[in-house]
PDB file of C-alpha atoms in Angstrom:
ATOM      1  CA  UNK A   1     116.000 112.074  80.871  1.00  0.00           C
ATOM      2  CA  UNK A   2     115.907 108.587  82.424  1.00  0.00           C
ATOM      3  CA  UNK A   3     113.023 110.215  84.689  1.00  0.00           C
ATOM      4  CA  UNK A   4     111.660 111.880  81.751  1.00  0.00           C
ATOM      5  CA  UNK A   5     111.179 108.168  80.564  1.00  0.00           C
ATOM      6  CA  UNK A   6     109.447 106.744  83.334  1.00  0.00           C
ATOM      7  CA  UNK A   7     106.975 109.733  83.314  1.00  0.00           C
ATOM      8  CA  UNK A   8     106.501 109.100  79.903  1.00  0.00           C
ATOM      9  CA  UNK A   9     105.361 105.598  80.682  1.00  0.00           C
ATOM     10  CA  UNK A  10     103.114 106.578  83.731  1.00  0.00           C
ATOM     11  CA  UNK A  11     101.364 108.951  80.940  1.00  0.00           C
ATOM     12  CA  UNK A  12     101.131 105.852  78.358  1.00  0.00           C
ATOM     13  CA  UNK A  13      99.597 103.228  80.228  1.00  0.00           C
ATOM     14  CA  UNK A  14      96.444 105.943  82.220  1.00  0.00           C
ATOM     15  CA  UNK A  15      96.314 106.073  78.625  1.00  0.00           C
ATOM     16  CA  UNK A  16      94.910 102.415  77.818  1.00  0.00           C
ATOM     17  CA  UNK A  17      97.106 102.882  74.457  1.00  0.00           C
ATOM     18  CA  UNK A  18      99.230  99.776  73.315  1.00  0.00           C
ATOM     19  CA  UNK A  19     100.577 101.431  71.245  1.00  0.00           C
ATOM     20  CA  UNK A  20     101.575 104.258  74.179  1.00  0.00           C
ATOM     21  CA  UNK A  21     101.965 101.768  76.280  1.00  0.00           C
ATOM     22  CA  UNK A  22     104.553  99.194  73.765  1.00  0.00           C
ATOM     23  CA  UNK A  23     106.693 102.134  73.338  1.00  0.00           C
ATOM     24  CA  UNK A  24     107.944 102.598  76.456  1.00  0.00           C
ATOM     25  CA  UNK A  25     109.319  98.463  77.236  1.00  0.00           C
ATOM     26  CA  UNK A  26     111.397  96.009  75.828  1.00  0.00           C
ATOM     27  CA  UNK A  27     110.349  93.268  74.715  1.00  0.00           C
ATOM     28  CA  UNK A  28     111.897  90.542  76.926  1.00  0.00           C
ATOM     29  CA  UNK A  29     110.556  93.232  79.069  1.00  0.00           C
ATOM     30  CA  UNK A  30     109.354  91.925  83.155  1.00  0.00           C
ATOM     31  CA  UNK A  31     106.694  93.257  85.814  1.00  0.00           C
ATOM     32  CA  UNK A  32     106.956  91.668  89.531  1.00  0.00           C
ATOM     33  CA  UNK A  33     104.354  92.699  91.960  1.00  0.00           C
ATOM     34  CA  UNK A  34     104.096  91.492  95.341  1.00  0.00           C
ATOM     35  CA  UNK A  35     102.955  87.212  95.614  1.00  0.00           C
ATOM     36  CA  UNK A  36      98.917  87.421  96.216  1.00  0.00           C
ATOM     37  CA  UNK A  37      98.329  91.194  95.255  1.00  0.00           C
ATOM     38  CA  UNK A  38      95.158  92.118  95.699  1.00  0.00           C
ATOM     39  CA  UNK A  39      95.369  93.289  91.679  1.00  0.00           C
ATOM     40  CA  UNK A  40      96.336  90.340  90.535  1.00  0.00           C
ATOM     41  CA  UNK A  41      93.831  88.336  92.374  1.00  0.00           C
ATOM     42  CA  UNK A  42      90.733  90.100  91.866  1.00  0.00           C
ATOM     43  CA  UNK A  43      91.424  90.097  87.611  1.00  0.00           C
ATOM     44  CA  UNK A  44      92.996  86.221  88.256  1.00  0.00           C
ATOM     45  CA  UNK A  45      96.382  86.969  86.622  1.00  0.00           C
ATOM     46  CA  UNK A  46      99.907  86.374  87.558  1.00  0.00           C
ATOM     47  CA  UNK A  47     102.105  88.769  89.645  1.00  0.00           C
ATOM     48  CA  UNK A  48     105.279  88.588  87.139  1.00  0.00           C
ATOM     49  CA  UNK A  49     104.468  89.679  84.133  1.00  0.00           C
ATOM     50  CA  UNK A  50     107.355  88.967  81.236  1.00  0.00           C
ATOM     51  CA  UNK A  51     107.348  89.933  77.941  1.00  0.00           C
ATOM     52  CA  UNK A  52     105.896  93.767  76.578  1.00  0.00           C
ATOM     53  CA  UNK A  53     102.624  91.810  75.122  1.00  0.00           C
ATOM     54  CA  UNK A  54     101.504  90.437  78.715  1.00  0.00           C
ATOM     55  CA  UNK A  55     102.467  93.492  80.112  1.00  0.00           C
ATOM     56  CA  UNK A  56     100.665  96.079  77.523  1.00  0.00           C
ATOM     57  CA  UNK A  57      98.091  93.568  77.505  1.00  0.00           C
ATOM     58  CA  UNK A  58      97.831  93.854  81.551  1.00  0.00           C
ATOM     59  CA  UNK A  59      97.514  97.573  81.223  1.00  0.00           C
ATOM     60  CA  UNK A  60      95.581  98.209  78.098  1.00  0.00           C
ATOM     61  CA  UNK A  61      93.148  95.727  79.001  1.00  0.00           C
ATOM     62  CA  UNK A  62      93.074  94.264  82.179  1.00  0.00           C
ATOM     63  CA  UNK A  63      94.257  97.267  85.016  1.00  0.00           C
ATOM     64  CA  UNK A  64      90.976  99.083  83.020  1.00  0.00           C
ATOM     65  CA  UNK A  65      88.663  95.931  84.064  1.00  0.00           C
ATOM     66  CA  UNK A  66      89.389  96.898  88.104  1.00  0.00           C
ATOM     67  CA  UNK A  67      90.263 100.834  87.886  1.00  0.00           C
ATOM     68  CA  UNK A  68      87.240 102.209  86.132  1.00  0.00           C
ATOM     69  CA  UNK A  69      88.173 105.837  85.986  1.00  0.00           C
ATOM     70  CA  UNK A  70      89.545 108.770  87.660  1.00  0.00           C
ATOM     71  CA  UNK A  71      93.155 106.886  88.683  1.00  0.00           C
ATOM     72  CA  UNK A  72      95.561 109.766  89.436  1.00  0.00           C
ATOM     73  CA  UNK A  73      99.422 109.072  90.138  1.00  0.00           C
ATOM     74  CA  UNK A  74     100.821 111.539  92.646  1.00  0.00           C
ATOM     75  CA  UNK A  75     104.188 111.052  92.963  1.00  0.00           C
ATOM     76  CA  UNK A  76     105.739 111.602  95.987  1.00  0.00           C
ATOM     77  CA  UNK A  77     109.133 111.578  95.121  1.00  0.00           C
ATOM     78  CA  UNK A  78     111.547 110.468  91.808  1.00  0.00           C
ATOM     79  CA  UNK A  79     115.022 108.928  91.914  1.00  0.00           C
ATOM     80  CA  UNK A  80     117.562 108.105  89.196  1.00  0.00           C
ATOM     81  CA  UNK A  81     120.706 105.923  89.446  1.00  0.00           C
ATOM     82  CA  UNK A  82     121.993 106.024  86.165  1.00  0.00           C
ATOM     83  CA  UNK A  83     120.042 102.922  84.433  1.00  0.00           C
ATOM     84  CA  UNK A  84     117.670 102.255  88.164  1.00  0.00           C
ATOM     85  CA  UNK A  85     114.399 105.553  89.078  1.00  0.00           C
ATOM     86  CA  UNK A  86     112.908 104.297  91.991  1.00  0.00           C
ATOM     87  CA  UNK A  87     109.727 106.117  92.247  1.00  0.00           C
ATOM     88  CA  UNK A  88     106.825 106.530  95.492  1.00  0.00           C
ATOM     89  CA  UNK A  89     103.728 107.381  94.296  1.00  0.00           C
ATOM     90  CA  UNK A  90     100.085 107.415  95.623  1.00  0.00           C
ATOM     91  CA  UNK A  91      97.548 106.278  93.046  1.00  0.00           C
ATOM     92  CA  UNK A  92      94.026 106.917  93.469  1.00  0.00           C
ATOM     93  CA  UNK A  93      90.851 105.483  91.655  1.00  0.00           C
ATOM     94  CA  UNK A  94      87.618 104.526  91.437  1.00  0.00           C
ATOM     95  CA  UNK A  95      86.581 101.035  91.584  1.00  0.00           C
ATOM     96  CA  UNK A  96      84.701  99.133  89.405  1.00  0.00           C
ATOM     97  CA  UNK A  97      82.663  97.961  92.185  1.00  0.00           C
ATOM     98  CA  UNK A  98      82.307 102.543  92.837  1.00  0.00           C
ATOM     99  CA  UNK A  99      84.404 102.963  95.768  1.00  0.00           C
ATOM    100  CA  UNK A 100      87.658 105.031  96.313  1.00  0.00           C
ATOM    101  CA  UNK A 101      90.628 103.416  96.188  1.00  0.00           C
ATOM    102  CA  UNK A 102      94.240 105.124  97.453  1.00  0.00           C
ATOM    103  CA  UNK A 103      96.898 104.029  98.307  1.00  0.00           C
ATOM    104  CA  UNK A 104     100.889 103.645  98.679  1.00  0.00           C
ATOM    105  CA  UNK A 105     103.155 102.865  96.219  1.00  0.00           C
ATOM    106  CA  UNK A 106     107.677 102.068  95.510  1.00  0.00           C
ATOM    107  CA  UNK A 107     108.611 101.389  91.587  1.00  0.00           C
ATOM    108  CA  UNK A 108     111.752 100.518  91.073  1.00  0.00           C
ATOM    109  CA  UNK A 109     112.621 100.456  87.050  1.00  0.00           C
ATOM    110  CA  UNK A 110     115.485  99.308  85.547  1.00  0.00           C
ATOM    111  CA  UNK A 111     116.387 100.779  82.419  1.00  0.00           C
ATOM    112  CA  UNK A 112     117.799  99.461  78.807  1.00  0.00           C
ATOM    113  CA  UNK A 113     118.764 101.076  75.965  1.00  0.00           C
ATOM    114  CA  UNK A 114     116.053 104.249  76.960  1.00  0.00           C
ATOM    115  CA  UNK A 115     113.609 101.790  77.475  1.00  0.00           C
ATOM    116  CA  UNK A 116     112.290  99.348  80.595  1.00  0.00           C
ATOM    117  CA  UNK A 117     114.141  96.246  80.854  1.00  0.00           C
ATOM    118  CA  UNK A 118     112.461  95.658  84.816  1.00  0.00           C
ATOM    119  CA  UNK A 119     109.819  96.451  86.659  1.00  0.00           C
ATOM    120  CA  UNK A 120     109.649  95.742  90.373  1.00  0.00           C
ATOM    121  CA  UNK A 121     106.689  96.813  92.233  1.00  0.00           C
ATOM    122  CA  UNK A 122     106.362  97.067  96.210  1.00  0.00           C
ATOM    123  CA  UNK A 123     102.682  98.009  97.568  1.00  0.00           C
ATOM    124  CA  UNK A 124     100.693  97.915 100.752  1.00  0.00           C
ATOM    125  CA  UNK A 125      98.462  94.086 100.404  1.00  0.00           C
ATOM    126  CA  UNK A 126      97.024  94.371 102.975  1.00  0.00           C
ATOM    127  CA  UNK A 127      95.444  97.939 102.846  1.00  0.00           C
ATOM    128  CA  UNK A 128      94.920  96.633  98.680  1.00  0.00           C
ATOM    129  CA  UNK A 129      92.886  93.726  99.659  1.00  0.00           C
ATOM    130  CA  UNK A 130      90.695  95.462 102.109  1.00  0.00           C
ATOM    131  CA  UNK A 131      89.927  98.078  99.337  1.00  0.00           C
ATOM    132  CA  UNK A 132      88.885  95.475  97.015  1.00  0.00           C
ATOM    133  CA  UNK A 133      87.267  92.829  98.892  1.00  0.00           C
ATOM    134  CA  UNK A 134      86.543  94.451 102.488  1.00  0.00           C
ATOM    135  CA  UNK A 135      87.927  94.263 105.537  1.00  0.00           C
ATOM    136  CA  UNK A 136      88.118  90.827 105.760  1.00  0.00           C
ATOM    137  CA  UNK A 137      89.958  89.790 103.040  1.00  0.00           C
ATOM    138  CA  UNK A 138      92.456  87.274 103.958  1.00  0.00           C
ATOM    139  CA  UNK A 139      96.574  88.939 103.723  1.00  0.00           C
ATOM    140  CA  UNK A 140      98.786  88.690 102.368  1.00  0.00           C
TER     141      UNK A 140
END
């Protein structure tokens, strides 16, 4: 059951549909990603989103401005420990500058009452900076 909640969440993110995205998070949900990550820098947004509305806005409005098409997530592993799910995945997309993007991620989701309450995102930030900003980007 808990694995399907996370799989449904990634399908909702890919839809960019605010209602579908909203339906997978608690009202007080949090999303934490590495400080200074290239996505947050490029979009001039925070790496720590607090509240369902902020997360929905990010995935429905901000994320599509950078990752403009062919967004695909390939699951490498899904692991559950009750209300905690760990996802290993590779995300690929075409960036707004026309360049390809591909990077490995690890997400840790904490559920509450069948919804995502907290998400922690881990990503190779140096690789991300290189793909988004070019090879001379400052390292996180």
